[in-house]
Coordinates of C-alpha atoms in Angstrom, one line a residue:
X821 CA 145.3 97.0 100.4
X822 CA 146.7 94.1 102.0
X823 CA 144.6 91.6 103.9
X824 CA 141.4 93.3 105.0
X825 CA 137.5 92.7 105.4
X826 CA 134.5 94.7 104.5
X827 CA 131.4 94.1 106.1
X828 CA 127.9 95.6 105.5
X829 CA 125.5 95.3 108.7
X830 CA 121.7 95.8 108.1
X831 CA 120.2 98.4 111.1
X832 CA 116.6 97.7 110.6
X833 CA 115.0 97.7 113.6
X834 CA 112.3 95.4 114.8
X835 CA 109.7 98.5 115.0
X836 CA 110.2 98.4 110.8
X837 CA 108.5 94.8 111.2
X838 CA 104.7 95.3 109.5
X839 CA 101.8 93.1 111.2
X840 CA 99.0 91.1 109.0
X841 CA 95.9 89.5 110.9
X842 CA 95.0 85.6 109.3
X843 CA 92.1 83.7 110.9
X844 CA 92.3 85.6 114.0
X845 CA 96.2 84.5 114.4
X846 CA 98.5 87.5 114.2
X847 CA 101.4 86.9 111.7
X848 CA 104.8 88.8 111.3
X849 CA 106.3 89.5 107.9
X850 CA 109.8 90.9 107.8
X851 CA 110.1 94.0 104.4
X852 CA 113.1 92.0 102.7
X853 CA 115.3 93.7 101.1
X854 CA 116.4 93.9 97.5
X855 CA 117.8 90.5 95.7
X856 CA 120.6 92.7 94.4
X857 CA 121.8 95.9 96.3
X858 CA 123.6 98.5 94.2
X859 CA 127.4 97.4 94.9
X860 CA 129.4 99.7 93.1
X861 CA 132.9 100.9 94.0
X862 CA 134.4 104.7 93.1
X863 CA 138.0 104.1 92.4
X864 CA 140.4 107.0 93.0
X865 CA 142.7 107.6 90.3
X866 CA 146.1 106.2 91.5
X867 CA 147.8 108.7 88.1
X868 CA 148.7 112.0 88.4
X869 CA 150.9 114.7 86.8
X870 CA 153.1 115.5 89.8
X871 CA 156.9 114.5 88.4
X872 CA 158.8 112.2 90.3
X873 CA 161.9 114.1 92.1
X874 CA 165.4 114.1 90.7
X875 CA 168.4 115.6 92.4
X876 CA 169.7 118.1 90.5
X877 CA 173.0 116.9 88.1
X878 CA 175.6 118.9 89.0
X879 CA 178.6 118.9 91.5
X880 CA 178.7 116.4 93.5
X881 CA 180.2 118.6 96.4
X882 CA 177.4 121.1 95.9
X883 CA 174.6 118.1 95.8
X884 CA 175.6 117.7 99.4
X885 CA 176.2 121.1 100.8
X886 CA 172.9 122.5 99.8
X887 CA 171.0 119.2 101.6
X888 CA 167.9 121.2 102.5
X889 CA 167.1 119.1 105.9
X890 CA 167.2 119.5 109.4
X891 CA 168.1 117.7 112.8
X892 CA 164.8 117.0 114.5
X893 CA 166.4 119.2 117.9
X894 CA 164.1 122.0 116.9
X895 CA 163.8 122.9 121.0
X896 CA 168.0 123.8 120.6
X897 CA 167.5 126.6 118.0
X898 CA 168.3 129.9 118.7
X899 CA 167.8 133.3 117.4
X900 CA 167.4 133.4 113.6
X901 CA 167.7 130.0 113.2
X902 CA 164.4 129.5 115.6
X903 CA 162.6 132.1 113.1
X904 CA 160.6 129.6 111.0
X905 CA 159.5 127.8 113.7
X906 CA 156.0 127.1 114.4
X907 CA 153.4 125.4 116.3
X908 CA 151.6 122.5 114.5
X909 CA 149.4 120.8 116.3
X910 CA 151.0 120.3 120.0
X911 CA 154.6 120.2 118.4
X912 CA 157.3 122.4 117.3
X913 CA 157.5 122.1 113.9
X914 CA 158.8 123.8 110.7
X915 CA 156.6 124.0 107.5
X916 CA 160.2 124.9 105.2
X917 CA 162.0 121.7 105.4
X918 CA 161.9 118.0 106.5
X919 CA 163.6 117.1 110.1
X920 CA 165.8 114.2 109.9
X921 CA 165.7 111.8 113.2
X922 CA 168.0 109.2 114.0
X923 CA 167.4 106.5 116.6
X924 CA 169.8 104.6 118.6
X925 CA 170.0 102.0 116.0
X926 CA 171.6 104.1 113.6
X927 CA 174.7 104.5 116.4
X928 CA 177.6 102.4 116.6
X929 CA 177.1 102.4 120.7
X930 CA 173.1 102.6 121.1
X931 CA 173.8 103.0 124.8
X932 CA 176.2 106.1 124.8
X933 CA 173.6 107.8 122.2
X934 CA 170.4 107.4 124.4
X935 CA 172.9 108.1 127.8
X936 CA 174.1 111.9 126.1
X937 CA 170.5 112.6 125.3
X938 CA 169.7 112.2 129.2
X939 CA 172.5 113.6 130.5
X940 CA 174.6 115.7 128.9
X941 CA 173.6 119.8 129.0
X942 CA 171.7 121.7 125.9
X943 CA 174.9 122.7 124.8
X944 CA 176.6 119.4 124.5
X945 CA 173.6 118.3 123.0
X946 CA 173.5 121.3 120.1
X947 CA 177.3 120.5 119.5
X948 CA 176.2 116.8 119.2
X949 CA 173.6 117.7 116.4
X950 CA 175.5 120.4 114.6
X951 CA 178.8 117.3 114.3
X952 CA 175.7 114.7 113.4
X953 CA 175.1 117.2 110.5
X954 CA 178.5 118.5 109.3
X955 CA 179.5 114.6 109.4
X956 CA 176.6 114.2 106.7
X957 CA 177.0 117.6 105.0
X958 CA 180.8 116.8 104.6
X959 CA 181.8 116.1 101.2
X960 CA 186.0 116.3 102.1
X961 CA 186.5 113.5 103.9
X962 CA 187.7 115.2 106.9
X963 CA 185.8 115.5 109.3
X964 CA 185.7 112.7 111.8
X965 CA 182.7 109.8 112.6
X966 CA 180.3 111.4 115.1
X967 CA 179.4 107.6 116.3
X968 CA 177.3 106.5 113.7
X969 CA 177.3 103.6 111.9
X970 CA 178.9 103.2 108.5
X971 CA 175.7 102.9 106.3
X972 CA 174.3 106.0 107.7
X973 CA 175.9 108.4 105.4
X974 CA 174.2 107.1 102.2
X975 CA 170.9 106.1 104.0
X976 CA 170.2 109.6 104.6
X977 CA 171.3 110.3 101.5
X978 CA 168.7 107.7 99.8
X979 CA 165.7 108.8 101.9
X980 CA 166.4 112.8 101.3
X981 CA 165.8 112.4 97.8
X982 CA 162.4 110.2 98.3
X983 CA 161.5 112.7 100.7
X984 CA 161.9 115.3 98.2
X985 CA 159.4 113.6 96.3
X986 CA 157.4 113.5 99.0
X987 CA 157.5 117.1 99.9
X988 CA 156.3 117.8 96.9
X989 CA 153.5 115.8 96.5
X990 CA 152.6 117.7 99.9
X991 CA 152.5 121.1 99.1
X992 CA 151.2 120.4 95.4
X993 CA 148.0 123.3 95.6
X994 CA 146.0 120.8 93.8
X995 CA 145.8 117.4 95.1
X996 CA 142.4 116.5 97.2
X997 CA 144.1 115.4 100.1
X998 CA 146.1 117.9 100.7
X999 CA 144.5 119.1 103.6
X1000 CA 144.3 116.1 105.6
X1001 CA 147.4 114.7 105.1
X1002 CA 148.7 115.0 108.7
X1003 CA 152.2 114.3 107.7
X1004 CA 154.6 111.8 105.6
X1005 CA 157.4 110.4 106.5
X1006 CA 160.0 107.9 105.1
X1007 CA 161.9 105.6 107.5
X1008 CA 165.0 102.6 106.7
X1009 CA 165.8 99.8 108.4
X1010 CA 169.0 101.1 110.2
X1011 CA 167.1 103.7 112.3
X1012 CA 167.0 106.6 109.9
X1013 CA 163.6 108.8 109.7
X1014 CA 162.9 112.1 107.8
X1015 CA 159.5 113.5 108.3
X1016 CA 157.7 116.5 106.8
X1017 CA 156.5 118.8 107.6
X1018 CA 159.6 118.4 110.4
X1019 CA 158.7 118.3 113.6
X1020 CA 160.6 117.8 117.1
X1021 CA 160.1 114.0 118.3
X1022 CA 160.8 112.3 121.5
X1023 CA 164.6 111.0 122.1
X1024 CA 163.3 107.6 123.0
X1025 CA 161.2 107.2 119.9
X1026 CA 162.1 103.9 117.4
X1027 CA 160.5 103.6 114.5
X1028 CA 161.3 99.9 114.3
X1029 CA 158.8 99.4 117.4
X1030 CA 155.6 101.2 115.4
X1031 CA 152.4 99.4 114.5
X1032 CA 152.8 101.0 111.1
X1033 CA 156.5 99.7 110.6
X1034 CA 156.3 96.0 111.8
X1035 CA 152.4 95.5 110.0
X1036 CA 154.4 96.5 106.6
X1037 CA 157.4 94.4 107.1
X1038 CA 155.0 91.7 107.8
X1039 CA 153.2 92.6 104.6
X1040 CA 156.0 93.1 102.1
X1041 CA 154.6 95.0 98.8
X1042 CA 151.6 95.4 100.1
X1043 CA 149.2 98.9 101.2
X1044 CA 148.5 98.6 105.5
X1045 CA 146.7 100.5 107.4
X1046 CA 146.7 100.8 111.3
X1047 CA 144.0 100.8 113.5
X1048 CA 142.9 104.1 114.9
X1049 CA 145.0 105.4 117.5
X1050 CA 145.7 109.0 119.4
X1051 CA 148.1 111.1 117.8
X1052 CA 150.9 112.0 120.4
X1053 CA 151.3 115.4 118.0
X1054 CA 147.7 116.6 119.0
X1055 CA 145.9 115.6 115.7
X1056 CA 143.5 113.7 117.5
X1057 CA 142.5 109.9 116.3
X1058 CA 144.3 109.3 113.3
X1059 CA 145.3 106.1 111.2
X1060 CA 148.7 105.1 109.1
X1061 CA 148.7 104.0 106.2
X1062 CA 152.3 102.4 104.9
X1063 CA 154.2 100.7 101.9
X1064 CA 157.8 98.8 101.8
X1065 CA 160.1 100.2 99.7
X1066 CA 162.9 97.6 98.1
X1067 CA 166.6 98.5 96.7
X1068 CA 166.6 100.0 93.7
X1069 CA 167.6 97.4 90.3
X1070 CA 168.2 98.2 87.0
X1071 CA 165.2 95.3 86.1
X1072 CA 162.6 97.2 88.5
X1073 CA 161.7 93.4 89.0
X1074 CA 161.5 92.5 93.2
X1075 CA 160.8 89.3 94.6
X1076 CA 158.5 89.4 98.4
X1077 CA 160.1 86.0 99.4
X1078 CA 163.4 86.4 98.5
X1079 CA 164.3 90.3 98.3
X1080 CA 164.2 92.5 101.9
X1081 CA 162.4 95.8 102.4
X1082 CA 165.1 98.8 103.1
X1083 CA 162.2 101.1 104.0
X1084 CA 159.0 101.6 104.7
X1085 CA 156.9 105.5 103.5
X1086 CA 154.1 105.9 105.3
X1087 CA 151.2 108.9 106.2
X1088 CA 148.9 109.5 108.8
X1089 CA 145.1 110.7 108.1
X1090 CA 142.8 111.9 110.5
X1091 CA 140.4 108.7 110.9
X1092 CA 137.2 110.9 110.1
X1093 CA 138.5 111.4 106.4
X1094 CA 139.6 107.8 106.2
X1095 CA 135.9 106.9 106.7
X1096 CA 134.4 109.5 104.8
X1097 CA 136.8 108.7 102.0
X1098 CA 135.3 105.0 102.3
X1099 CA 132.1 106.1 102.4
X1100 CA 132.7 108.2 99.0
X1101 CA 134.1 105.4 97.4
X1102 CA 131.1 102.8 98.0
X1103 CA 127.5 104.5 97.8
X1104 CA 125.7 101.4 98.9
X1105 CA 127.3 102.6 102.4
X1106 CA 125.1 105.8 102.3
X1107 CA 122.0 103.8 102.4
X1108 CA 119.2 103.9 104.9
X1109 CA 120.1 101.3 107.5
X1110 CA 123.1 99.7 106.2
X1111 CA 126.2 99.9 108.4
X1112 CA 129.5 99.4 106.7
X1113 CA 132.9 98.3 108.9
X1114 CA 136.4 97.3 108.0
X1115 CA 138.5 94.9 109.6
X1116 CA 141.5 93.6 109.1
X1117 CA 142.5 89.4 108.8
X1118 CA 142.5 89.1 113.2
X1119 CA 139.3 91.2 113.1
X1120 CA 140.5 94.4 114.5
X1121 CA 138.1 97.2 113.4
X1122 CA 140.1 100.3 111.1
X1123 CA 136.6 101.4 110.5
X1124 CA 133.8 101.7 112.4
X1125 CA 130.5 104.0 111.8
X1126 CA 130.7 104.1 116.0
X1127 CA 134.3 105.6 116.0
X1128 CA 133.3 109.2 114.8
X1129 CA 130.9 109.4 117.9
X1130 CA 131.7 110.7 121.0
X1131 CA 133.4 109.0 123.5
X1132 CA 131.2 107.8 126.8
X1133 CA 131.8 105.0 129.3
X1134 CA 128.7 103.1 128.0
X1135 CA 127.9 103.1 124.3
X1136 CA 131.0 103.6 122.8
X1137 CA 134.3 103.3 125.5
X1138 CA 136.3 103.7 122.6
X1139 CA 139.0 101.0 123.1
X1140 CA 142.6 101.1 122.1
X1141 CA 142.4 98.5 119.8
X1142 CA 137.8 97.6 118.6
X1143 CA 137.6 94.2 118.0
X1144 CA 135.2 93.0 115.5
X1145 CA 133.6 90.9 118.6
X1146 CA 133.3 94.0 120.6
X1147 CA 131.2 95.8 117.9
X1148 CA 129.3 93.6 116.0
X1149 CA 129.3 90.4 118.1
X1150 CA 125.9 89.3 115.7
X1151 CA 128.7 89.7 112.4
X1152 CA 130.8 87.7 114.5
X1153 CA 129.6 85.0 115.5
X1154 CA 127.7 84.7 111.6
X1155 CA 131.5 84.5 110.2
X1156 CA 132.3 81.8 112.1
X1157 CA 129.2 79.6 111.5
X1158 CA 130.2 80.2 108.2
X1159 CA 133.9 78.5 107.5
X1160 CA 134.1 79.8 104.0
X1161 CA 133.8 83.3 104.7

């Protein structure tokens, strides 16, 4: 991971404390605990024997025209096209392919894009999509630039087959997580987004303006993960966790300070899970009166024992971002008595 904190917090109570009478002078001796606590880390195996994807070698016209992906306007299919539709969560989704979105950076004219999506009717809005996807389906030439900007084209092009990897890797029967992956999704730098399983998302959304996007462009090559937040799709509190993806070269060899991210891939996980997968991984954590936390380098809690509790306007208010102060003010205020920590 990138720049984050563990912290173990000892819960013994003062009712643990045993009493001994000297002299007629009562005495209070604390049970210390061991001079070495059984620290020892589960590490998930990062192999497996999933292939990566490939596009298929073939026609090039026929690579294009059998692009298995979808405009994110699920709300404007009709009829048989509306067939596979389904409810995930609180959002129409589809479970058969990955939707692609495009935000108002990926437009020549940002302003016209985010005007027609207010204004115009359904049906000028379906016609828009259905150009939108000829224009990247299109493999004469002919048909004409819906607005978008000249990069586009291949950007969708580039993420479709990383998504195709990633679809994959998501309905593979036997990976562990696969039932609490929420959902992956792949996004570049020019405003392009493919997500799966698809989903319909809010005109307005930018990807560039996420917690998960900016943290991993400020974090180049390195794992992030966000702090707990509500899931607009319904999942309930989930986190993201995100990597940068770099431009492909022949000597696989990338430089943080010099070379820039194109993308970033990122999943959300229902926070629950993330904690019980931390939980799995370090057994000292499972031990009777030890409390373990993660926070990241400006001491915002991603994990917290307390966040898995029900929320109640005095114990736990559940704030949108937990500071480590908030929490564990005792932790706190020992870290910074303690410069070296």
């Amino acid at each position: 991971l990138g720049t984050y904190i563990s912290g173990i917090v000892n819960t013994e109570q003062d009712d643990n404390m045993s009493t001994a009478q000297t002299n007629g002078d009562m005495t209070q001796t604390v049970s210390p605990l061991p001079a070495a606590l059984p620290l020892t880390l589960n590490h998930y195996s990062l192999k497996n024997n999933i292939p990566i994807y490939h596009h298929p070698v073939g026609d090039y016209e026929e690579y294009y025209t059998t692009i298995d992906l979808m405009y994110h306007r699920l709300d404007l299919l009709r009829g048989r096209d509306a067939s596979n539709l389904c409810r995930y969560f609180r959002q129409i989704a589809t479970l058969d392919t990955a939707t692609l979105f495009l935000s108002s950076l990926a437009f020549e004219s940002p302003f016209t894009f985010l005007h027609n999506n207010r204004m115009s009717s359904p049906q000028s809005q379906l016609h828009t999509v259905e150009s939108i996807m000829a224009y990247l389906k299109d493999t004469t030439g002919l048909l004409a630039n819906p607005g978008l900007r000249p990069q586009i084209r291949q950007e969708v092009n580039a993420l479709y087959n990383a998504m195709q990897h990633l679809k994959k890797r998501h309905q593979d029967a036997r990976g562990s997580l696969k039932n609490y992956i929420i959902r992956r999704y792949i996004a570049s730098v020019n405003g392009v987004l493919q997500v799966f399983p698809g989903c319909l998302l809010n005109n307005n959304y930018d990807p560039s303006q996420r917690l998960w996007y900016r943290k991993a462009l400020q974090h180049p090559g390195k794992i992030i993960t966000t702090e707990p937040y509500l899931d607009a799709g319904g999942s309930g509190y989930i986190i993201t966790i995100a990597h940068t993806i770099f431009e492909g070269k022949s000597n696989a060899l990338h430089s943080i300070e010099r070379d820039q991210p194109v993308a970033i891939v990122a999943l959300d996980l229902p926070y629950a899970y993330f904690y019980k997968m931390i939980l799995d991984s370090t057994p000292l954590c499972q031990m009777h009166n030890i409390k373990c936390l993660l926070f990241e380098n400006e001491g915002y809690l991603t994990a917290h024992p307390s966040m898995l509790e029900p929320k109640s306007n005095i114990k736990n208010q559940r704030r949108p971002h937990e500071h480590l102060t908030h929490k564990e003010s005792y932790l706190a205020n020992d870290i910074l008595n303690h410069k070296n920590l």
